[in-house]
Structures are given as C-alpha cells and as structure tokens.
PDB file of C-alpha atoms in Angstrom:
ATOM      1  CA  MET A 590      -9.811 -35.938-124.630  1.00  0.00           C
ATOM      2  CA  ASP A 591     -11.907 -34.521-127.099  1.00  0.00           C
ATOM      3  CA  THR A 592     -11.861 -30.717-126.741  1.00  0.00           C
ATOM      4  CA  ASN A 593     -15.038 -30.590-128.768  1.00  0.00           C
ATOM      5  CA  THR A 594     -17.036 -32.855-126.654  1.00  0.00           C
ATOM      6  CA  THR A 595     -15.802 -30.658-123.375  1.00  0.00           C
ATOM      7  CA  GLU A 596     -16.931 -27.634-125.079  1.00  0.00           C
ATOM      8  CA  ILE A 597     -20.583 -28.801-125.907  1.00  0.00           C
ATOM      9  CA  SER A 598     -21.199 -30.332-122.577  1.00  0.00           C
ATOM     10  CA  ARG A 599     -19.864 -27.158-120.773  1.00  0.00           C
ATOM     11  CA  ASN A 600     -22.249 -25.171-122.963  1.00  0.00           C
ATOM     12  CA  VAL A 601     -25.367 -27.148-122.498  1.00  0.00           C
ATOM     13  CA  VAL A 602     -24.841 -27.212-118.299  1.00  0.00           C
ATOM     14  CA  GLU A 603     -24.076 -23.231-118.643  1.00  0.00           C
ATOM     15  CA  ALA A 604     -27.159 -22.782-120.767  1.00  0.00           C
ATOM     16  CA  TYR A 605     -29.317 -24.925-118.305  1.00  0.00           C
ATOM     17  CA  ILE A 606     -27.781 -22.781-115.322  1.00  0.00           C
ATOM     18  CA  GLU A 607     -28.603 -19.573-116.943  1.00  0.00           C
ATOM     19  CA  ALA A 608     -32.024 -20.821-118.149  1.00  0.00           C
ATOM     20  CA  LEU A 609     -33.317 -22.036-114.522  1.00  0.00           C
ATOM     21  CA  SER A 610     -31.860 -18.790-113.043  1.00  0.00           C
ATOM     22  CA  SER A 611     -33.714 -16.608-115.282  1.00  0.00           C
ATOM     23  CA  GLY A 612     -36.838 -18.517-114.551  1.00  0.00           C
ATOM     24  CA  ARG A 613     -37.128 -20.053-118.287  1.00  0.00           C
ATOM     25  CA  ILE A 614     -38.200 -23.367-116.686  1.00  0.00           C
ATOM     26  CA  ASP A 615     -39.381 -25.113-120.160  1.00  0.00           C
ATOM     27  CA  ASP A 616     -35.978 -24.169-121.714  1.00  0.00           C
ATOM     28  CA  ALA A 617     -34.227 -25.657-118.706  1.00  0.00           C
ATOM     29  CA  LYS A 618     -36.434 -28.706-119.170  1.00  0.00           C
ATOM     30  CA  ALA A 619     -35.376 -29.198-122.924  1.00  0.00           C
ATOM     31  CA  MET A 620     -31.746 -29.289-122.054  1.00  0.00           C
ATOM     32  CA  PHE A 621     -32.498 -32.974-120.734  1.00  0.00           C
ATOM     33  CA  ALA A 622     -32.785 -36.070-122.373  1.00  0.00           C
ATOM     34  CA  GLU A 623     -36.305 -37.687-122.077  1.00  0.00           C
ATOM     35  CA  ASP A 624     -35.062 -40.455-120.222  1.00  0.00           C
ATOM     36  CA  ALA A 625     -32.561 -38.247-117.846  1.00  0.00           C
ATOM     37  CA  THR A 626     -32.263 -39.194-114.235  1.00  0.00           C
ATOM     38  CA  TRP A 627     -31.140 -36.790-111.454  1.00  0.00           C
ATOM     39  CA  THR A 628     -30.108 -38.501-108.050  1.00  0.00           C
ATOM     40  CA  LEU A 629     -30.045 -36.909-104.818  1.00  0.00           C
ATOM     41  CA  GLY A 630     -28.724 -39.014-101.781  1.00  0.00           C
ATOM     42  CA  GLY A 631     -29.860 -38.696 -97.977  1.00  0.00           C
ATOM     43  CA  ASP A 632     -33.286 -39.621 -96.696  1.00  0.00           C
ATOM     44  CA  LEU A 633     -35.345 -36.420 -97.493  1.00  0.00           C
ATOM     45  CA  PRO A 634     -38.794 -36.567 -98.959  1.00  0.00           C
ATOM     46  CA  MET A 635     -36.952 -35.661-102.241  1.00  0.00           C
ATOM     47  CA  SER A 636     -34.132 -37.691-102.132  1.00  0.00           C
ATOM     48  CA  GLY A 637     -33.811 -40.908-104.324  1.00  0.00           C
ATOM     49  CA  THR A 638     -33.399 -40.987-108.447  1.00  0.00           C
ATOM     50  CA  TRP A 639     -35.962 -39.120-110.435  1.00  0.00           C
ATOM     51  CA  HIS A 640     -36.547 -40.233-113.892  1.00  0.00           C
ATOM     52  CA  GLY A 641     -37.433 -38.405-117.287  1.00  0.00           C
ATOM     53  CA  ARG A 642     -38.130 -34.594-117.905  1.00  0.00           C
ATOM     54  CA  LYS A 643     -41.676 -34.892-115.748  1.00  0.00           C
ATOM     55  CA  GLY A 644     -39.795 -36.906-113.020  1.00  0.00           C
ATOM     56  CA  ILE A 645     -37.280 -34.254-112.528  1.00  0.00           C
ATOM     57  CA  PHE A 646     -39.228 -31.106-113.235  1.00  0.00           C
ATOM     58  CA  GLU A 647     -42.495 -31.499-111.656  1.00  0.00           C
ATOM     59  CA  ASP A 648     -41.973 -34.127-108.888  1.00  0.00           C
ATOM     60  CA  PHE A 649     -38.315 -33.407-107.948  1.00  0.00           C
ATOM     61  CA  LEU A 650     -37.625 -29.816-108.644  1.00  0.00           C
ATOM     62  CA  GLY A 651     -41.049 -28.789-108.063  1.00  0.00           C
ATOM     63  CA  LEU A 652     -40.914 -30.439-104.620  1.00  0.00           C
ATOM     64  CA  ALA A 653     -37.868 -28.469-103.730  1.00  0.00           C
ATOM     65  CA  PHE A 654     -39.112 -25.156-105.007  1.00  0.00           C
ATOM     66  CA  GLY A 655     -42.484 -25.923-103.906  1.00  0.00           C
ATOM     67  CA  ARG A 656     -41.072 -25.113-100.431  1.00  0.00           C
ATOM     68  CA  LEU A 657     -39.582 -21.574-101.463  1.00  0.00           C
ATOM     69  CA  ASP A 658     -40.804 -18.762-102.280  1.00  0.00           C
ATOM     70  CA  ALA A 659     -39.911 -18.842-105.928  1.00  0.00           C
ATOM     71  CA  THR A 660     -39.473 -15.068-106.403  1.00  0.00           C
ATOM     72  CA  THR A 661     -36.377 -14.897-103.920  1.00  0.00           C
ATOM     73  CA  VAL A 662     -34.684 -17.839-105.321  1.00  0.00           C
ATOM     74  CA  ALA A 663     -30.957 -16.998-106.236  1.00  0.00           C
ATOM     75  CA  LEU A 664     -28.307 -19.298-107.740  1.00  0.00           C
ATOM     76  CA  ASN A 665     -24.888 -18.747-108.118  1.00  0.00           C
ATOM     77  CA  THR A 666     -22.361 -20.715-109.761  1.00  0.00           C
ATOM     78  CA  THR A 667     -19.177 -20.683-107.554  1.00  0.00           C
ATOM     79  CA  ASN A 668     -16.901 -23.276-110.097  1.00  0.00           C
ATOM     80  CA  LEU A 669     -17.642 -25.343-112.930  1.00  0.00           C
ATOM     81  CA  VAL A 670     -15.045 -28.034-114.586  1.00  0.00           C
ATOM     82  CA  ALA A 671     -15.849 -29.755-117.788  1.00  0.00           C
ATOM     83  CA  VAL A 672     -13.837 -32.888-118.900  1.00  0.00           C
ATOM     84  CA  GLY A 673     -14.919 -34.912-121.939  1.00  0.00           C
ATOM     85  CA  ASP A 674     -19.276 -35.363-120.905  1.00  0.00           C
ATOM     86  CA  THR A 675     -18.823 -34.642-117.372  1.00  0.00           C
ATOM     87  CA  VAL A 676     -19.367 -31.120-116.199  1.00  0.00           C
ATOM     88  CA  VAL A 677     -18.721 -30.414-112.349  1.00  0.00           C
ATOM     89  CA  VAL A 678     -20.720 -27.422-110.807  1.00  0.00           C
ATOM     90  CA  GLU A 679     -20.491 -26.080-107.238  1.00  0.00           C
ATOM     91  CA  TRP A 680     -23.148 -23.448-106.685  1.00  0.00           C
ATOM     92  CA  THR A 681     -24.944 -21.757-104.115  1.00  0.00           C
ATOM     93  CA  SER A 682     -28.649 -21.703-103.642  1.00  0.00           C
ATOM     94  CA  ASP A 683     -30.207 -18.618-101.652  1.00  0.00           C
ATOM     95  CA  ALA A 684     -34.152 -18.226-100.858  1.00  0.00           C
ATOM     96  CA  THR A 685     -36.791 -17.574 -98.455  1.00  0.00           C
ATOM     97  CA  ALA A 686     -38.623 -20.632 -97.441  1.00  0.00           C
ATOM     98  CA  ARG A 687     -42.431 -20.477 -97.350  1.00  0.00           C
ATOM     99  CA  ASP A 688     -42.443 -20.375 -93.542  1.00  0.00           C
ATOM    100  CA  GLY A 689     -40.108 -17.118 -93.711  1.00  0.00           C
ATOM    101  CA  GLY A 690     -36.742 -19.189 -92.578  1.00  0.00           C
ATOM    102  CA  HIS A 691     -33.561 -18.487 -94.765  1.00  0.00           C
ATOM    103  CA  TYR A 692     -32.381 -21.265 -96.908  1.00  0.00           C
ATOM    104  CA  HIS A 693     -28.820 -21.120 -97.804  1.00  0.00           C
ATOM    105  CA  GLN A 694     -27.074 -24.354 -99.564  1.00  0.00           C
ATOM    106  CA  GLN A 695     -23.812 -24.930-100.779  1.00  0.00           C
ATOM    107  CA  CYS A 696     -24.342 -27.639-103.638  1.00  0.00           C
ATOM    108  CA  ALA A 697     -22.310 -29.884-106.073  1.00  0.00           C
ATOM    109  CA  GLY A 698     -23.500 -31.614-109.092  1.00  0.00           C
ATOM    110  CA  PHE A 699     -21.981 -34.096-111.471  1.00  0.00           C
ATOM    111  CA  PHE A 700     -23.751 -33.641-114.963  1.00  0.00           C
ATOM    112  CA  ILE A 701     -23.144 -36.294-117.935  1.00  0.00           C
ATOM    113  CA  VAL A 702     -24.229 -34.543-121.195  1.00  0.00           C
ATOM    114  CA  ARG A 703     -24.607 -36.989-123.951  1.00  0.00           C
ATOM    115  CA  ASP A 704     -25.797 -36.099-127.541  1.00  0.00           C
ATOM    116  CA  GLY A 705     -25.773 -32.316-126.251  1.00  0.00           C
ATOM    117  CA  LEU A 706     -28.548 -33.080-123.594  1.00  0.00           C
ATOM    118  CA  ILE A 707     -27.939 -33.557-120.139  1.00  0.00           C
ATOM    119  CA  ALA A 708     -28.350 -37.369-119.549  1.00  0.00           C
ATOM    120  CA  ALA A 709     -27.742 -37.836-115.695  1.00  0.00           C
ATOM    121  CA  VAL A 710     -27.101 -35.452-112.620  1.00  0.00           C
ATOM    122  CA  ARG A 711     -25.879 -36.689-109.215  1.00  0.00           C
ATOM    123  CA  GLU A 712     -26.299 -33.941-106.642  1.00  0.00           C
ATOM    124  CA  TYR A 713     -24.519 -33.491-103.355  1.00  0.00           C
ATOM    125  CA  PHE A 714     -25.708 -30.756-100.153  1.00  0.00           C
ATOM    126  CA  ASP A 715     -26.443 -30.550 -96.700  1.00  0.00           C
ATOM    127  CA  THR A 716     -29.320 -32.543 -96.348  1.00  0.00           C
ATOM    128  CA  ASP A 717     -29.522 -31.789 -92.386  1.00  0.00           C
ATOM    129  CA  HIS A 718     -29.904 -27.944 -93.546  1.00  0.00           C
ATOM    130  CA  ALA A 719     -32.519 -28.768 -96.003  1.00  0.00           C
ATOM    131  CA  ARG A 720     -34.282 -30.863 -93.731  1.00  0.00           C
ATOM    132  CA  ARG A 721     -34.360 -28.194 -90.951  1.00  0.00           C
ATOM    133  CA  VAL A 722     -35.317 -25.361 -93.160  1.00  0.00           C
ATOM    134  CA  LEU A 723     -37.529 -26.959 -95.581  1.00  0.00           C
ATOM    135  CA  PHE A 724     -38.948 -29.985 -94.466  1.00  0.00           C
ATOM    136  CA  ALA A 725     -39.339 -29.323 -90.522  1.00  0.00           C
ATOM    137  CA  ALA A 726     -42.543 -30.590 -88.737  1.00  0.00           C
TER     138      ALA A 726
END
C-alpha cells in the first residue's frame, strides 16, 4: 500500500473535519472535488446521493444543519482509519434541535480521496433517531 497516498487521504479528511468543526464552511467546501458525491441511506428527507459541492453543502448539509441550532453543534471524532484513498471515520454529533430537543448521533463515514480532494462519502447513522428529533411532524 502506498503510504504517501494514505497520508494525503488522512490529512485531507482530518483538515475537512477540523474546518467543519470550526465553522469554516468555505474551507471545508474547498476540500471536495467539484463532482463529489455524498450518499446517505434511508428514507429521510436528506437521504439519497447528493452531487457536487453545491448539492453537498447547500442542499444536503444545509438541510441537516438547518434543523439544528448551529451554535450548539459539536462534532467529535472517535476513530479514524486511513488506507490508500479510503478514510473511515467514526464521530459523534451533538446539538440542540430547532424545537429544543437534544440531538446525539453516532456516525460512520467512508471518505474516498482522489487528487487531494474528497471525491465521495458514504455516511451511516441512526436514521430513526434523526427522524424523531429532526423531522418529527
């Protein structure tokens, strides 16, 4: 396995996480390829495959963070493993929902890095919890 590719991939994903956690959205957005994809399974309003920087940041993440008080969002990486162009990350997301409920999510994501940019993400989390806290009628 090419250790240089692994190190580049790890550094890109760690920099993305740090930028997003610090609220530097433009910096986080710049770490994605123009044609990147983000896929979330399930049947939530935010489930599906989102395409491009605009689709990922404005539509997908915009929908997710729009349900939360942005000043309360705390992301914590609990595990990160990189091999070649693939980085697997486990993290927790804590925040206060717009209606005052507590959102605590345990997430996992597979990040694919190509040419120094994030090309694809496949994310997994408890969609039932998200539905109850973020998308309840």
